[in-house]
Amino acid sequence: MIKQLSVRELADKIEAATAPITDWQFLDVREPWEFQMAAIKHPHCPVTHIPMSIVPLRQNELDQSKPLVVICRSGNRSMMIARFLEQNGFGELYNLNGGMTAWQAAALPLTRQPTPAPTPSTFTPQLDDALLATRPEVAH
């Protein structure tokens, strides 16, 4: 059975910890860009990030014997993944009710990674000219 865990319940558990919580697992299933924008920040809460689409390929990285809190933006994707994991032998599963939206609304600690700077285009004027030259219908 998948239980709903409020952000306050999770925050209380994290704040009560005196060392990293190793008897539980925390899985964030959001896309990489979402995870970079905001993630749970606490030295005692090690969050594993596996995007939803590849959880089936990487579920073996998770310990079926430990309670697992699944996190996403609003609680919908995390519930889908919790159901999937339950069908695949995971026992004690928690869905973070309201997800990171609720976490942010409660003003709980976040980590924000800077957005990577755009990489320069691989096209150079010389390469652009060479590509145009291969298309006779394009006049210079």
PDB file of C-alpha atoms in Angstrom:
ATOM      1  CA  MET A   1       0.000   0.000   0.000  1.00  0.00           C
ATOM      2  CA  ILE A   2       1.269   3.439  -0.930  1.00  0.00           C
ATOM      3  CA  LYS A   3       0.943   6.041   1.804  1.00  0.00           C
ATOM      4  CA  GLN A   4       0.695   9.793   1.358  1.00  0.00           C
ATOM      5  CA  LEU A   5       3.380  11.771   3.169  1.00  0.00           C
ATOM      6  CA  SER A   6       2.900  15.498   3.709  1.00  0.00           C
ATOM      7  CA  VAL A   7       5.774  17.888   3.168  1.00  0.00           C
ATOM      8  CA  ARG A   8       5.567  18.827   6.848  1.00  0.00           C
ATOM      9  CA  GLU A   9       5.910  15.168   7.899  1.00  0.00           C
ATOM     10  CA  LEU A  10       8.935  14.761   5.646  1.00  0.00           C
ATOM     11  CA  ALA A  11      10.474  18.043   6.811  1.00  0.00           C
ATOM     12  CA  ASP A  12       9.989  16.997  10.456  1.00  0.00           C
ATOM     13  CA  LYS A  13      11.686  13.654   9.790  1.00  0.00           C
ATOM     14  CA  ILE A  14      14.619  15.381   8.084  1.00  0.00           C
ATOM     15  CA  GLU A  15      14.951  18.059  10.761  1.00  0.00           C
ATOM     16  CA  ALA A  16      14.920  15.427  13.541  1.00  0.00           C
ATOM     17  CA  ALA A  17      17.794  13.537  11.953  1.00  0.00           C
ATOM     18  CA  THR A  18      21.249  13.998  13.457  1.00  0.00           C
ATOM     19  CA  ALA A  19      23.001  12.267  10.559  1.00  0.00           C
ATOM     20  CA  PRO A  20      22.162  11.363   6.968  1.00  0.00           C
ATOM     21  CA  ILE A  21      19.001   9.288   6.834  1.00  0.00           C
ATOM     22  CA  THR A  22      20.222   5.957   5.518  1.00  0.00           C
ATOM     23  CA  ASP A  23      17.341   3.769   6.645  1.00  0.00           C
ATOM     24  CA  TRP A  24      15.009   5.499   4.135  1.00  0.00           C
ATOM     25  CA  GLN A  25      15.379   6.356   0.443  1.00  0.00           C
ATOM     26  CA  PHE A  26      14.283   9.526  -1.322  1.00  0.00           C
ATOM     27  CA  LEU A  27      13.672   9.335  -5.073  1.00  0.00           C
ATOM     28  CA  ASP A  28      13.035  12.415  -7.199  1.00  0.00           C
ATOM     29  CA  VAL A  29      11.509  11.403 -10.553  1.00  0.00           C
ATOM     30  CA  ARG A  30      11.346  14.836 -12.183  1.00  0.00           C
ATOM     31  CA  GLU A  31      13.182  15.716 -15.374  1.00  0.00           C
ATOM     32  CA  PRO A  32      16.776  16.928 -15.017  1.00  0.00           C
ATOM     33  CA  TRP A  33      15.872  20.558 -15.734  1.00  0.00           C
ATOM     34  CA  GLU A  34      13.188  20.462 -13.014  1.00  0.00           C
ATOM     35  CA  PHE A  35      15.601  18.922 -10.531  1.00  0.00           C
ATOM     36  CA  GLN A  36      18.165  21.637 -11.324  1.00  0.00           C
ATOM     37  CA  MET A  37      15.614  24.387 -10.760  1.00  0.00           C
ATOM     38  CA  ALA A  38      14.760  23.275  -7.212  1.00  0.00           C
ATOM     39  CA  ALA A  39      15.410  20.206  -5.099  1.00  0.00           C
ATOM     40  CA  ILE A  40      15.104  19.307  -1.423  1.00  0.00           C
ATOM     41  CA  LYS A  41      18.180  20.620   0.340  1.00  0.00           C
ATOM     42  CA  HIS A  42      19.361  19.102   3.565  1.00  0.00           C
ATOM     43  CA  PRO A  43      22.616  17.317   4.418  1.00  0.00           C
ATOM     44  CA  HIS A  44      20.637  14.564   6.159  1.00  0.00           C
ATOM     45  CA  CYS A  45      18.351  13.865   3.196  1.00  0.00           C
ATOM     46  CA  PRO A  46      20.261  12.234   0.340  1.00  0.00           C
ATOM     47  CA  VAL A  47      17.945  12.405  -2.678  1.00  0.00           C
ATOM     48  CA  THR A  48      18.458  10.059  -5.608  1.00  0.00           C
ATOM     49  CA  HIS A  49      17.456  11.596  -8.932  1.00  0.00           C
ATOM     50  CA  ILE A  50      16.145   9.190 -11.574  1.00  0.00           C
ATOM     51  CA  PRO A  51      13.803  10.721 -14.172  1.00  0.00           C
ATOM     52  CA  MET A  52      10.447   8.967 -14.418  1.00  0.00           C
ATOM     53  CA  SER A  53      11.073   7.645 -17.921  1.00  0.00           C
ATOM     54  CA  ILE A  54      14.134   5.647 -16.868  1.00  0.00           C
ATOM     55  CA  VAL A  55      13.035   4.369 -13.452  1.00  0.00           C
ATOM     56  CA  PRO A  56      12.147   0.967 -14.993  1.00  0.00           C
ATOM     57  CA  LEU A  57      15.722   0.691 -16.280  1.00  0.00           C
ATOM     58  CA  ARG A  58      17.345   1.811 -13.016  1.00  0.00           C
ATOM     59  CA  GLN A  59      15.028   0.434 -10.328  1.00  0.00           C
ATOM     60  CA  ASN A  60      17.760  -2.031  -9.370  1.00  0.00           C
ATOM     61  CA  GLU A  61      19.665   0.933  -7.891  1.00  0.00           C
ATOM     62  CA  LEU A  62      16.998   1.179  -5.177  1.00  0.00           C
ATOM     63  CA  ASP A  63      16.769  -1.022  -2.090  1.00  0.00           C
ATOM     64  CA  GLN A  64      13.417  -2.836  -1.928  1.00  0.00           C
ATOM     65  CA  SER A  65      13.848  -3.439   1.800  1.00  0.00           C
ATOM     66  CA  LYS A  66      13.938   0.262   2.779  1.00  0.00           C
ATOM     67  CA  PRO A  67      11.034   2.712   2.933  1.00  0.00           C
ATOM     68  CA  LEU A  68      11.010   4.854  -0.219  1.00  0.00           C
ATOM     69  CA  VAL A  69       9.630   8.392  -0.589  1.00  0.00           C
ATOM     70  CA  VAL A  70       8.900   9.259  -4.221  1.00  0.00           C
ATOM     71  CA  ILE A  71       8.992  12.954  -5.167  1.00  0.00           C
ATOM     72  CA  CYS A  72       7.903  14.915  -8.244  1.00  0.00           C
ATOM     73  CA  ARG A  73       6.520  18.384  -8.953  1.00  0.00           C
ATOM     74  CA  SER A  74       2.922  17.875  -7.799  1.00  0.00           C
ATOM     75  CA  GLY A  75       2.582  14.271  -6.636  1.00  0.00           C
ATOM     76  CA  ASN A  76       1.114  12.781  -9.816  1.00  0.00           C
ATOM     77  CA  ARG A  77       4.210  11.340 -11.492  1.00  0.00           C
ATOM     78  CA  SER A  78       5.546  10.184  -8.139  1.00  0.00           C
ATOM     79  CA  MET A  79       2.304   8.290  -7.491  1.00  0.00           C
ATOM     80  CA  MET A  80       2.584   6.564 -10.878  1.00  0.00           C
ATOM     81  CA  ILE A  81       6.162   5.533 -10.109  1.00  0.00           C
ATOM     82  CA  ALA A  82       5.187   4.399  -6.599  1.00  0.00           C
ATOM     83  CA  ARG A  83       2.521   2.148  -8.161  1.00  0.00           C
ATOM     84  CA  PHE A  84       5.062   0.795 -10.641  1.00  0.00           C
ATOM     85  CA  LEU A  85       7.567   0.073  -7.867  1.00  0.00           C
ATOM     86  CA  GLU A  86       4.875  -1.559  -5.739  1.00  0.00           C
ATOM     87  CA  GLN A  87       4.072  -3.911  -8.643  1.00  0.00           C
ATOM     88  CA  ASN A  88       7.774  -4.707  -8.866  1.00  0.00           C
ATOM     89  CA  GLY A  89       8.262  -5.837  -5.286  1.00  0.00           C
ATOM     90  CA  PHE A  90       8.881  -2.641  -3.328  1.00  0.00           C
ATOM     91  CA  GLY A  91       7.180  -2.678   0.050  1.00  0.00           C
ATOM     92  CA  GLU A  92       6.983   0.518   2.089  1.00  0.00           C
ATOM     93  CA  LEU A  93       6.256   3.326  -0.366  1.00  0.00           C
ATOM     94  CA  TYR A  94       5.371   6.963   0.262  1.00  0.00           C
ATOM     95  CA  ASN A  95       4.175   9.566  -2.212  1.00  0.00           C
ATOM     96  CA  LEU A  96       5.139  13.120  -1.296  1.00  0.00           C
ATOM     97  CA  ASN A  97       1.702  14.724  -1.284  1.00  0.00           C
ATOM     98  CA  GLY A  98       1.781  17.911  -3.347  1.00  0.00           C
ATOM     99  CA  GLY A  99       5.389  17.284  -4.399  1.00  0.00           C
ATOM    100  CA  MET A 100       7.904  20.075  -4.773  1.00  0.00           C
ATOM    101  CA  THR A 101       5.095  22.567  -5.365  1.00  0.00           C
ATOM    102  CA  ALA A 102       3.881  21.965  -1.802  1.00  0.00           C
ATOM    103  CA  TRP A 103       7.484  21.927  -0.509  1.00  0.00           C
ATOM    104  CA  GLN A 104       8.112  25.363  -2.025  1.00  0.00           C
ATOM    105  CA  ALA A 105       4.737  26.712  -0.840  1.00  0.00           C
ATOM    106  CA  ALA A 106       5.702  25.699   2.722  1.00  0.00           C
ATOM    107  CA  ALA A 107       8.962  27.664   2.299  1.00  0.00           C
ATOM    108  CA  LEU A 108      11.076  24.599   3.103  1.00  0.00           C
ATOM    109  CA  PRO A 109      14.808  24.504   2.224  1.00  0.00           C
ATOM    110  CA  LEU A 110      15.682  24.174  -1.446  1.00  0.00           C
ATOM    111  CA  THR A 111      18.810  23.924  -3.455  1.00  0.00           C
ATOM    112  CA  ARG A 112      18.887  25.677  -6.780  1.00  0.00           C
ATOM    113  CA  GLN A 113      21.567  24.934  -9.285  1.00  0.00           C
ATOM    114  CA  PRO A 114      22.500  27.657 -11.732  1.00  0.00           C
ATOM    115  CA  THR A 115      21.147  27.148 -15.202  1.00  0.00           C
ATOM    116  CA  PRO A 116      24.038  26.139 -17.436  1.00  0.00           C
ATOM    117  CA  ALA A 117      25.163  28.797 -19.855  1.00  0.00           C
ATOM    118  CA  PRO A 118      24.204  28.102 -23.436  1.00  0.00           C
ATOM    119  CA  THR A 119      26.967  26.416 -25.354  1.00  0.00           C
ATOM    120  CA  PRO A 120      28.283  28.174 -28.432  1.00  0.00           C
ATOM    121  CA  SER A 121      26.823  26.991 -31.681  1.00  0.00           C
ATOM    122  CA  THR A 122      28.789  24.351 -33.503  1.00  0.00           C
ATOM    123  CA  PHE A 123      28.128  26.251 -36.693  1.00  0.00           C
ATOM    124  CA  THR A 124      30.762  28.677 -37.798  1.00  0.00           C
ATOM    125  CA  PRO A 125      30.477  31.119 -40.684  1.00  0.00           C
ATOM    126  CA  GLN A 126      32.751  28.829 -42.705  1.00  0.00           C
ATOM    127  CA  LEU A 127      30.608  25.789 -41.973  1.00  0.00           C
ATOM    128  CA  ASP A 128      27.417  27.717 -42.705  1.00  0.00           C
ATOM    129  CA  ASP A 129      28.856  28.749 -46.107  1.00  0.00           C
ATOM    130  CA  ALA A 130      29.900  25.162 -46.817  1.00  0.00           C
ATOM    131  CA  LEU A 131      26.408  23.899 -45.999  1.00  0.00           C
ATOM    132  CA  LEU A 132      24.816  26.559 -48.179  1.00  0.00           C
ATOM    133  CA  ALA A 133      27.129  25.620 -51.032  1.00  0.00           C
ATOM    134  CA  THR A 134      25.707  22.092 -50.986  1.00  0.00           C
ATOM    135  CA  ARG A 135      22.237  23.487 -51.661  1.00  0.00           C
ATOM    136  CA  PRO A 136      22.205  24.998 -55.133  1.00  0.00           C
ATOM    137  CA  GLU A 137      18.708  26.435 -54.658  1.00  0.00           C
ATOM    138  CA  VAL A 138      20.065  28.786 -51.977  1.00  0.00           C
ATOM    139  CA  ALA A 139      21.752  31.820 -53.470  1.00  0.00           C
ATOM    140  CA  HIS A 140      24.566  33.583 -51.664  1.00  0.00           C
TER     141      HIS A 140
END
